[in-house]
Amino acid sequence: MRDRRGSDDISVIDVDPASPTFNKEVRLISVSGTTPLIIAVTPDTTRAYVTNNTSGDVSVIDTNPASPTFNTEIKLIPLLGVGSGPTGIAIFLDGNRTYVTNQMTNNISVIDTNPASPTFKTMTGVIGLTGMVPNILMITPDGTRLYVPRSESNATHFPFRLMPSFPFLHE
């Protein structure tokens, strides 16, 4: 792999113990946005959504190995001037909606991630928050609530681990 320190790329690491490239970086995926921060993968594992903190948008990466665009950015979703400093991201359990915390504008952008929808891969709404700097979020296992910790500053802290169906669970 070439040295791309400081670039806005996503590293792909092979974690299949049966693979000859086990635990090695096997690809770099360039994204159009700047400062990629957090990644969430759809439940069907065909797409990954990446928050780009500095550029204020979300990259969509094709993660379907059967696709001709596998491991490439296939869309850049602008947050339409209402979301600034996107950090956390959580995909609804059915994969049809994605929520993105915007730390600089104290709100959450809602993105349509339903492939059957006419507004697929576009921002469809904003949830306003009062007096907080949101960084992370979590959807409950039953899909009825979205939890967003309150923060006093825009310092980003991530004492969380990634899980397939729940983007953020406390250690």
Short mmCIF file of N, CA and C in Angstrom, two decimals:
data_model
loop_
_atom_site.label_atom_id
_atom_site.label_comp_id
_atom_site.label_asym_id
_atom_site.label_seq_id
_atom_site.Cartn_x
_atom_site.Cartn_y
_atom_site.Cartn_z
N MET A 1 0.84 -1.18 0.00
CA MET A 1 0.00 0.00 0.00
C MET A 1 0.89 1.24 0.00
N ARG A 2 0.48 2.24 -0.72
CA ARG A 2 1.24 3.49 -0.75
C ARG A 2 0.93 4.31 0.50
N ASP A 3 1.82 5.19 0.86
CA ASP A 3 1.65 6.02 2.04
C ASP A 3 0.68 7.15 1.72
N ARG A 4 -0.46 7.17 2.40
CA ARG A 4 -1.48 8.19 2.14
C ARG A 4 -1.84 8.91 3.45
N ARG A 5 -0.88 9.02 4.37
CA ARG A 5 -1.16 9.70 5.62
C ARG A 5 -1.70 11.09 5.37
N GLY A 6 -2.75 11.46 6.09
CA GLY A 6 -3.34 12.77 5.94
C GLY A 6 -4.38 12.84 4.83
N SER A 7 -4.59 11.73 4.13
CA SER A 7 -5.58 11.72 3.06
C SER A 7 -6.95 11.37 3.61
N ASP A 8 -7.97 11.61 2.81
CA ASP A 8 -9.33 11.31 3.22
C ASP A 8 -9.76 9.98 2.61
N ASP A 9 -9.22 8.92 3.16
CA ASP A 9 -9.46 7.57 2.68
C ASP A 9 -10.05 6.71 3.80
N ILE A 10 -10.61 5.59 3.38
CA ILE A 10 -11.10 4.58 4.30
C ILE A 10 -10.23 3.35 4.10
N SER A 11 -9.66 2.82 5.15
CA SER A 11 -8.88 1.58 5.06
C SER A 11 -9.80 0.38 5.15
N VAL A 12 -9.54 -0.61 4.31
CA VAL A 12 -10.25 -1.88 4.36
C VAL A 12 -9.26 -2.91 4.89
N ILE A 13 -9.63 -3.58 5.96
CA ILE A 13 -8.75 -4.56 6.59
C ILE A 13 -9.42 -5.93 6.52
N ASP A 14 -8.71 -6.90 6.03
CA ASP A 14 -9.22 -8.27 5.92
C ASP A 14 -9.16 -8.91 7.31
N VAL A 15 -10.30 -9.29 7.86
CA VAL A 15 -10.34 -9.92 9.18
C VAL A 15 -10.86 -11.35 9.10
N ASP A 16 -10.80 -11.94 7.92
CA ASP A 16 -11.19 -13.33 7.74
C ASP A 16 -9.99 -14.22 8.06
N PRO A 17 -10.07 -15.00 9.16
CA PRO A 17 -8.92 -15.83 9.55
C PRO A 17 -8.49 -16.84 8.48
N ALA A 18 -9.39 -17.20 7.56
CA ALA A 18 -9.05 -18.16 6.51
C ALA A 18 -8.35 -17.51 5.32
N SER A 19 -8.26 -16.20 5.32
CA SER A 19 -7.68 -15.48 4.18
C SER A 19 -6.16 -15.34 4.32
N PRO A 20 -5.45 -15.38 3.19
CA PRO A 20 -3.99 -15.18 3.24
C PRO A 20 -3.60 -13.74 3.63
N THR A 21 -4.56 -12.81 3.53
CA THR A 21 -4.29 -11.41 3.90
C THR A 21 -4.93 -11.06 5.25
N PHE A 22 -5.16 -12.07 6.08
CA PHE A 22 -5.77 -11.88 7.41
C PHE A 22 -5.04 -10.80 8.21
N ASN A 23 -5.84 -9.89 8.76
CA ASN A 23 -5.34 -8.79 9.59
C ASN A 23 -4.37 -7.86 8.87
N LYS A 24 -4.61 -7.67 7.59
CA LYS A 24 -3.79 -6.74 6.81
C LYS A 24 -4.71 -5.75 6.09
N GLU A 25 -4.19 -4.56 5.89
CA GLU A 25 -4.90 -3.56 5.10
C GLU A 25 -4.82 -4.02 3.64
N VAL A 26 -6.01 -4.16 3.00
CA VAL A 26 -6.03 -4.68 1.63
C VAL A 26 -6.47 -3.65 0.60
N ARG A 27 -7.00 -2.54 1.06
CA ARG A 27 -7.46 -1.54 0.11
C ARG A 27 -7.64 -0.20 0.82
N LEU A 28 -7.47 0.87 0.04
CA LEU A 28 -7.83 2.21 0.48
C LEU A 28 -8.96 2.69 -0.42
N ILE A 29 -10.02 3.20 0.21
CA ILE A 29 -11.15 3.73 -0.55
C ILE A 29 -11.12 5.24 -0.40
N SER A 30 -10.98 5.95 -1.51
CA SER A 30 -11.01 7.41 -1.48
C SER A 30 -12.44 7.89 -1.36
N VAL A 31 -12.65 8.89 -0.51
CA VAL A 31 -13.96 9.52 -0.39
C VAL A 31 -13.86 10.97 -0.79
N SER A 32 -14.95 11.52 -1.29
CA SER A 32 -14.97 12.92 -1.75
C SER A 32 -15.00 13.89 -0.59
N GLY A 33 -15.60 13.50 0.52
CA GLY A 33 -15.68 14.38 1.68
C GLY A 33 -14.35 14.46 2.40
N THR A 34 -14.25 15.41 3.33
CA THR A 34 -13.02 15.57 4.10
C THR A 34 -13.24 15.21 5.56
N THR A 35 -12.21 14.63 6.14
CA THR A 35 -12.18 14.15 7.51
C THR A 35 -13.24 13.08 7.77
N PRO A 36 -13.13 11.91 7.09
CA PRO A 36 -14.05 10.82 7.40
C PRO A 36 -13.87 10.40 8.85
N LEU A 37 -14.99 10.18 9.54
CA LEU A 37 -14.90 9.99 10.98
C LEU A 37 -15.50 8.68 11.47
N ILE A 38 -16.77 8.45 11.22
CA ILE A 38 -17.46 7.27 11.74
C ILE A 38 -18.14 6.55 10.58
N ILE A 39 -18.16 5.22 10.63
CA ILE A 39 -18.75 4.39 9.58
C ILE A 39 -19.83 3.50 10.18
N ALA A 40 -20.95 3.39 9.47
CA ALA A 40 -22.00 2.43 9.84
C ALA A 40 -22.37 1.65 8.58
N VAL A 41 -22.58 0.35 8.75
CA VAL A 41 -22.90 -0.53 7.64
C VAL A 41 -24.36 -0.94 7.72
N THR A 42 -25.03 -0.98 6.56
CA THR A 42 -26.44 -1.39 6.53
C THR A 42 -26.57 -2.84 6.99
N PRO A 43 -27.74 -3.19 7.56
CA PRO A 43 -27.93 -4.57 8.04
C PRO A 43 -27.71 -5.63 6.96
N ASP A 44 -27.99 -5.31 5.69
CA ASP A 44 -27.76 -6.29 4.62
C ASP A 44 -26.31 -6.27 4.13
N THR A 45 -25.48 -5.45 4.71
CA THR A 45 -24.03 -5.30 4.46
C THR A 45 -23.68 -4.87 3.04
N THR A 46 -24.59 -4.23 2.33
CA THR A 46 -24.30 -3.82 0.95
C THR A 46 -23.79 -2.38 0.82
N ARG A 47 -23.96 -1.58 1.87
CA ARG A 47 -23.51 -0.19 1.82
C ARG A 47 -22.96 0.23 3.18
N ALA A 48 -21.96 1.10 3.13
CA ALA A 48 -21.44 1.72 4.34
C ALA A 48 -21.63 3.22 4.20
N TYR A 49 -22.03 3.87 5.27
CA TYR A 49 -22.23 5.32 5.30
C TYR A 49 -21.16 5.90 6.22
N VAL A 50 -20.47 6.94 5.73
CA VAL A 50 -19.32 7.51 6.42
C VAL A 50 -19.58 9.00 6.67
N THR A 51 -19.50 9.43 7.94
CA THR A 51 -19.63 10.86 8.21
C THR A 51 -18.31 11.55 7.87
N ASN A 52 -18.39 12.64 7.12
CA ASN A 52 -17.22 13.44 6.77
C ASN A 52 -17.33 14.75 7.55
N ASN A 53 -16.59 14.82 8.65
CA ASN A 53 -16.77 15.89 9.63
C ASN A 53 -16.48 17.28 9.09
N THR A 54 -15.40 17.48 8.38
CA THR A 54 -15.03 18.83 7.94
C THR A 54 -15.88 19.32 6.77
N SER A 55 -16.15 18.46 5.81
CA SER A 55 -16.93 18.88 4.63
C SER A 55 -18.43 18.89 4.88
N GLY A 56 -18.91 18.30 5.98
CA GLY A 56 -20.33 18.34 6.32
C GLY A 56 -21.20 17.51 5.40
N ASP A 57 -20.76 16.30 5.08
CA ASP A 57 -21.55 15.43 4.22
C ASP A 57 -21.33 13.98 4.62
N VAL A 58 -21.98 13.08 3.90
CA VAL A 58 -21.89 11.65 4.19
C VAL A 58 -21.56 10.92 2.90
N SER A 59 -20.52 10.10 2.94
CA SER A 59 -20.15 9.28 1.78
C SER A 59 -20.85 7.93 1.87
N VAL A 60 -21.27 7.43 0.72
CA VAL A 60 -21.86 6.09 0.63
C VAL A 60 -20.87 5.21 -0.11
N ILE A 61 -20.49 4.09 0.51
CA ILE A 61 -19.54 3.16 -0.07
C ILE A 61 -20.27 1.86 -0.39
N ASP A 62 -20.04 1.34 -1.58
CA ASP A 62 -20.59 0.05 -1.98
C ASP A 62 -19.77 -1.04 -1.30
N THR A 63 -20.40 -1.85 -0.45
CA THR A 63 -19.69 -2.92 0.26
C THR A 63 -20.17 -4.31 -0.18
N ASN A 64 -20.82 -4.36 -1.32
CA ASN A 64 -21.33 -5.63 -1.85
C ASN A 64 -20.27 -6.23 -2.78
N PRO A 65 -19.65 -7.35 -2.39
CA PRO A 65 -18.59 -7.95 -3.22
C PRO A 65 -19.05 -8.35 -4.62
N ALA A 66 -20.35 -8.56 -4.82
CA ALA A 66 -20.86 -8.96 -6.14
C ALA A 66 -21.10 -7.76 -7.06
N SER A 67 -20.94 -6.57 -6.55
CA SER A 67 -21.21 -5.36 -7.33
C SER A 67 -19.98 -4.90 -8.12
N PRO A 68 -20.20 -4.34 -9.31
CA PRO A 68 -19.05 -3.82 -10.08
C PRO A 68 -18.41 -2.59 -9.44
N THR A 69 -19.12 -1.94 -8.51
CA THR A 69 -18.57 -0.77 -7.83
C THR A 69 -18.14 -1.09 -6.40
N PHE A 70 -17.91 -2.37 -6.12
CA PHE A 70 -17.49 -2.83 -4.79
C PHE A 70 -16.29 -2.03 -4.29
N ASN A 71 -16.39 -1.61 -3.02
CA ASN A 71 -15.32 -0.87 -2.34
C ASN A 71 -14.99 0.46 -3.00
N THR A 72 -16.01 1.14 -3.51
CA THR A 72 -15.82 2.50 -4.02
C THR A 72 -16.94 3.39 -3.47
N GLU A 73 -16.65 4.68 -3.43
CA GLU A 73 -17.69 5.64 -3.04
C GLU A 73 -18.67 5.76 -4.21
N ILE A 74 -19.96 5.56 -3.92
CA ILE A 74 -20.96 5.62 -4.99
C ILE A 74 -21.85 6.85 -4.90
N LYS A 75 -21.75 7.59 -3.80
CA LYS A 75 -22.59 8.79 -3.65
C LYS A 75 -22.02 9.64 -2.52
N LEU A 76 -22.15 10.95 -2.65
CA LEU A 76 -21.82 11.89 -1.59
C LEU A 76 -23.11 12.62 -1.26
N ILE A 77 -23.58 12.48 -0.03
CA ILE A 77 -24.86 13.08 0.38
C ILE A 77 -24.59 14.38 1.13
N PRO A 78 -24.95 15.52 0.53
CA PRO A 78 -24.80 16.79 1.25
C PRO A 78 -25.85 16.88 2.35
N LEU A 79 -25.52 17.55 3.42
CA LEU A 79 -26.48 17.73 4.50
C LEU A 79 -27.24 19.04 4.35
N LEU A 80 -27.26 19.57 3.16
CA LEU A 80 -28.10 20.69 2.73
C LEU A 80 -28.04 21.93 3.59
N GLY A 81 -26.86 22.23 4.11
CA GLY A 81 -26.70 23.47 4.87
C GLY A 81 -27.29 23.46 6.26
N VAL A 82 -27.97 22.38 6.65
CA VAL A 82 -28.56 22.34 7.99
C VAL A 82 -27.75 21.46 8.94
N GLY A 83 -26.82 20.69 8.40
CA GLY A 83 -25.98 19.85 9.23
C GLY A 83 -24.53 20.22 9.07
N SER A 84 -23.88 20.56 10.18
CA SER A 84 -22.48 20.95 10.13
C SER A 84 -21.72 20.15 11.18
N GLY A 85 -20.59 19.60 10.78
CA GLY A 85 -19.78 18.80 11.70
C GLY A 85 -20.39 17.45 12.00
N PRO A 86 -20.77 16.68 10.95
CA PRO A 86 -21.35 15.36 11.23
C PRO A 86 -20.35 14.44 11.91
N THR A 87 -20.82 13.77 12.93
CA THR A 87 -19.94 12.87 13.69
C THR A 87 -20.57 11.48 13.75
N GLY A 88 -21.48 11.26 14.69
CA GLY A 88 -22.06 9.94 14.88
C GLY A 88 -23.02 9.56 13.78
N ILE A 89 -23.21 8.24 13.63
CA ILE A 89 -24.13 7.73 12.61
C ILE A 89 -24.71 6.42 13.10
N ALA A 90 -26.01 6.24 12.88
CA ALA A 90 -26.69 5.00 13.25
C ALA A 90 -27.71 4.67 12.17
N ILE A 91 -27.73 3.43 11.76
CA ILE A 91 -28.67 2.97 10.73
C ILE A 91 -29.80 2.24 11.42
N PHE A 92 -31.04 2.61 11.07
CA PHE A 92 -32.22 1.98 11.65
C PHE A 92 -32.17 0.48 11.39
N LEU A 93 -32.76 -0.30 12.27
CA LEU A 93 -32.65 -1.75 12.24
C LEU A 93 -33.09 -2.39 10.93
N ASP A 94 -34.06 -1.78 10.24
CA ASP A 94 -34.49 -2.35 8.95
C ASP A 94 -33.65 -1.82 7.79
N GLY A 95 -32.72 -0.92 8.08
CA GLY A 95 -31.83 -0.38 7.06
C GLY A 95 -32.43 0.73 6.22
N ASN A 96 -33.64 1.19 6.55
CA ASN A 96 -34.34 2.16 5.71
C ASN A 96 -34.08 3.62 6.06
N ARG A 97 -33.56 3.90 7.25
CA ARG A 97 -33.25 5.27 7.65
C ARG A 97 -31.90 5.29 8.36
N THR A 98 -31.20 6.40 8.16
CA THR A 98 -29.93 6.60 8.84
C THR A 98 -29.99 7.95 9.54
N TYR A 99 -29.47 7.99 10.76
CA TYR A 99 -29.44 9.22 11.56
C TYR A 99 -27.99 9.65 11.74
N VAL A 100 -27.74 10.95 11.54
CA VAL A 100 -26.39 11.50 11.64
C VAL A 100 -26.41 12.67 12.61
N THR A 101 -25.56 12.62 13.65
CA THR A 101 -25.45 13.75 14.57
C THR A 101 -24.57 14.82 13.95
N ASN A 102 -24.98 16.07 14.07
CA ASN A 102 -24.23 17.22 13.56
C ASN A 102 -23.84 18.09 14.76
N GLN A 103 -22.59 18.00 15.17
CA GLN A 103 -22.16 18.63 16.41
C GLN A 103 -22.13 20.15 16.35
N MET A 104 -21.93 20.74 15.20
CA MET A 104 -21.83 22.19 15.13
C MET A 104 -23.19 22.87 15.00
N THR A 105 -24.20 22.15 14.55
CA THR A 105 -25.54 22.74 14.38
C THR A 105 -26.56 22.16 15.35
N ASN A 106 -26.11 21.31 16.29
CA ASN A 106 -26.98 20.75 17.33
C ASN A 106 -28.25 20.13 16.76
N ASN A 107 -28.06 19.27 15.76
CA ASN A 107 -29.23 18.59 15.21
C ASN A 107 -28.82 17.22 14.67
N ILE A 108 -29.83 16.51 14.18
CA ILE A 108 -29.63 15.19 13.60
C ILE A 108 -30.23 15.20 12.21
N SER A 109 -29.44 14.81 11.22
CA SER A 109 -29.94 14.67 9.86
C SER A 109 -30.50 13.27 9.67
N VAL A 110 -31.60 13.17 8.95
CA VAL A 110 -32.21 11.88 8.64
C VAL A 110 -31.98 11.62 7.15
N ILE A 111 -31.41 10.46 6.84
CA ILE A 111 -31.11 10.08 5.46
C ILE A 111 -31.92 8.85 5.10
N ASP A 112 -32.54 8.89 3.92
CA ASP A 112 -33.30 7.75 3.41
C ASP A 112 -32.30 6.73 2.87
N THR A 113 -32.28 5.54 3.48
CA THR A 113 -31.36 4.48 3.03
C THR A 113 -32.14 3.25 2.53
N ASN A 114 -33.38 3.49 2.12
CA ASN A 114 -34.23 2.42 1.58
C ASN A 114 -34.06 2.37 0.06
N PRO A 115 -33.44 1.31 -0.48
CA PRO A 115 -33.22 1.25 -1.93
C PRO A 115 -34.50 1.32 -2.77
N ALA A 116 -35.64 0.97 -2.20
CA ALA A 116 -36.91 0.99 -2.95
C ALA A 116 -37.58 2.36 -2.93
N SER A 117 -37.02 3.31 -2.20
CA SER A 117 -37.63 4.63 -2.05
C SER A 117 -37.19 5.60 -3.15
N PRO A 118 -38.08 6.49 -3.59
CA PRO A 118 -37.67 7.49 -4.60
C PRO A 118 -36.67 8.51 -4.04
N THR A 119 -36.56 8.62 -2.72
CA THR A 119 -35.61 9.57 -2.12
C THR A 119 -34.38 8.85 -1.56
N PHE A 120 -34.12 7.63 -2.04
CA PHE A 120 -32.97 6.83 -1.61
C PHE A 120 -31.68 7.64 -1.70
N LYS A 121 -30.87 7.55 -0.66
CA LYS A 121 -29.57 8.23 -0.56
C LYS A 121 -29.68 9.75 -0.60
N THR A 122 -30.74 10.29 0.01
CA THR A 122 -30.86 11.75 0.16
C THR A 122 -31.26 12.06 1.60
N MET A 123 -30.92 13.28 2.03
CA MET A 123 -31.34 13.73 3.35
C MET A 123 -32.82 14.08 3.26
N THR A 124 -33.62 13.54 4.17
CA THR A 124 -35.07 13.75 4.12
C THR A 124 -35.63 14.50 5.30
N GLY A 125 -34.81 14.78 6.31
CA GLY A 125 -35.33 15.50 7.46
C GLY A 125 -34.23 15.91 8.43
N VAL A 126 -34.64 16.73 9.39
CA VAL A 126 -33.73 17.21 10.44
C VAL A 126 -34.47 17.15 11.76
N ILE A 127 -33.79 16.67 12.79
CA ILE A 127 -34.34 16.65 14.14
C ILE A 127 -33.54 17.67 14.95
N GLY A 128 -34.19 18.73 15.42
CA GLY A 128 -33.52 19.75 16.22
C GLY A 128 -33.28 19.27 17.64
N LEU A 129 -32.18 19.70 18.23
CA LEU A 129 -31.86 19.38 19.61
C LEU A 129 -31.63 20.68 20.37
N THR A 130 -31.95 20.68 21.63
CA THR A 130 -31.84 21.88 22.44
C THR A 130 -30.57 21.85 23.28
N GLY A 131 -29.72 22.86 23.10
CA GLY A 131 -28.57 23.10 23.97
C GLY A 131 -27.62 21.95 24.15
N MET A 132 -27.29 21.27 23.10
CA MET A 132 -26.34 20.18 23.24
C MET A 132 -25.42 20.11 22.03
N VAL A 133 -24.32 19.40 22.19
CA VAL A 133 -23.39 19.19 21.10
C VAL A 133 -23.36 17.68 20.85
N PRO A 134 -24.20 17.18 19.94
CA PRO A 134 -24.29 15.72 19.77
C PRO A 134 -23.09 15.16 19.03
N ASN A 135 -22.57 14.07 19.53
CA ASN A 135 -21.45 13.40 18.89
C ASN A 135 -21.80 11.98 18.47
N ILE A 136 -22.54 11.28 19.31
CA ILE A 136 -22.84 9.88 19.06
C ILE A 136 -24.33 9.64 19.29
N LEU A 137 -24.80 8.49 18.88
CA LEU A 137 -26.20 8.15 19.08
C LEU A 137 -26.38 6.65 19.00
N MET A 138 -27.53 6.16 19.49
CA MET A 138 -27.81 4.74 19.49
C MET A 138 -29.31 4.53 19.32
N ILE A 139 -29.67 3.56 18.51
CA ILE A 139 -31.07 3.16 18.34
C ILE A 139 -31.31 1.97 19.25
N THR A 140 -32.44 1.97 19.96
CA THR A 140 -32.74 0.85 20.86
C THR A 140 -32.99 -0.42 20.05
N PRO A 141 -32.77 -1.58 20.66
CA PRO A 141 -32.97 -2.85 19.95
C PRO A 141 -34.37 -3.03 19.37
N ASP A 142 -35.39 -2.43 20.01
CA ASP A 142 -36.75 -2.57 19.47
C ASP A 142 -37.07 -1.50 18.43
N GLY A 143 -36.13 -0.58 18.19
CA GLY A 143 -36.30 0.43 17.15
C GLY A 143 -37.28 1.54 17.47
N THR A 144 -37.58 1.76 18.75
CA THR A 144 -38.57 2.79 19.11
C THR A 144 -37.96 4.09 19.62
N ARG A 145 -36.68 4.09 19.95
CA ARG A 145 -36.06 5.28 20.50
C ARG A 145 -34.65 5.47 19.93
N LEU A 146 -34.28 6.74 19.84
CA LEU A 146 -32.93 7.13 19.45
C LEU A 146 -32.35 7.88 20.65
N TYR A 147 -31.23 7.43 21.18
CA TYR A 147 -30.61 8.08 22.33
C TYR A 147 -29.37 8.84 21.90
N VAL A 148 -29.26 10.09 22.37
CA VAL A 148 -28.14 10.97 22.03
C VAL A 148 -27.61 11.57 23.33
N PRO A 149 -26.39 11.22 23.76
CA PRO A 149 -25.84 11.81 24.98
C PRO A 149 -25.64 13.31 24.85
N ARG A 150 -25.90 14.03 25.93
CA ARG A 150 -25.67 15.48 25.96
C ARG A 150 -24.19 15.74 26.23
N SER A 151 -23.68 16.80 25.66
CA SER A 151 -22.27 17.14 25.83
C SER A 151 -22.16 18.65 26.07
N GLU A 152 -21.16 19.05 26.85
CA GLU A 152 -20.99 20.47 27.15
C GLU A 152 -20.08 21.18 26.16
N SER A 153 -19.34 20.44 25.36
CA SER A 153 -18.43 21.08 24.40
C SER A 153 -18.47 20.29 23.10
N ASN A 154 -17.74 20.78 22.12
CA ASN A 154 -17.71 20.05 20.87
C ASN A 154 -16.51 19.10 20.78
N ALA A 155 -15.90 18.80 21.93
CA ALA A 155 -14.83 17.80 21.94
C ALA A 155 -15.45 16.43 21.69
N THR A 156 -14.87 15.69 20.81
CA THR A 156 -15.41 14.39 20.44
C THR A 156 -14.72 13.29 21.24
N HIS A 157 -15.51 12.51 21.97
CA HIS A 157 -14.99 11.38 22.74
C HIS A 157 -15.77 10.15 22.32
N PHE A 158 -15.09 9.04 22.07
CA PHE A 158 -15.76 7.83 21.60
C PHE A 158 -15.39 6.62 22.46
N PRO A 159 -15.92 6.53 23.71
CA PRO A 159 -15.63 5.33 24.52
C PRO A 159 -16.63 4.22 24.18
N PHE A 160 -16.76 3.90 22.91
CA PHE A 160 -17.76 2.96 22.45
C PHE A 160 -17.13 1.95 21.53
N ARG A 161 -17.81 0.81 21.33
CA ARG A 161 -17.34 -0.19 20.39
C ARG A 161 -18.41 -0.43 19.34
N LEU A 162 -18.00 -0.80 18.15
CA LEU A 162 -18.93 -1.03 17.06
C LEU A 162 -19.51 -2.43 17.14
N MET A 163 -20.80 -2.53 16.87
CA MET A 163 -21.49 -3.81 16.79
C MET A 163 -22.28 -3.82 15.50
N PRO A 164 -22.49 -4.98 14.87
CA PRO A 164 -23.16 -5.01 13.57
C PRO A 164 -24.54 -4.36 13.54
N SER A 165 -25.41 -4.64 14.49
CA SER A 165 -26.76 -4.09 14.41
C SER A 165 -26.94 -2.84 15.26
N PHE A 166 -25.99 -2.49 16.07
CA PHE A 166 -26.09 -1.29 16.91
C PHE A 166 -24.79 -0.52 16.78
N PRO A 167 -24.80 0.58 16.01
CA PRO A 167 -23.55 1.29 15.74
C PRO A 167 -22.77 1.67 17.00
N PHE A 168 -23.43 1.99 18.11
CA PHE A 168 -22.66 2.36 19.28
C PHE A 168 -23.26 1.75 20.54
N LEU A 169 -22.47 0.96 21.24
CA LEU A 169 -22.85 0.41 22.52
C LEU A 169 -21.73 0.72 23.49
N HIS A 170 -22.09 1.13 24.70
CA HIS A 170 -21.07 1.49 25.70
C HIS A 170 -20.28 0.27 26.11
N GLU A 171 -18.97 0.46 26.29
CA GLU A 171 -18.09 -0.63 26.73
C GLU A 171 -18.48 -1.08 28.13
#
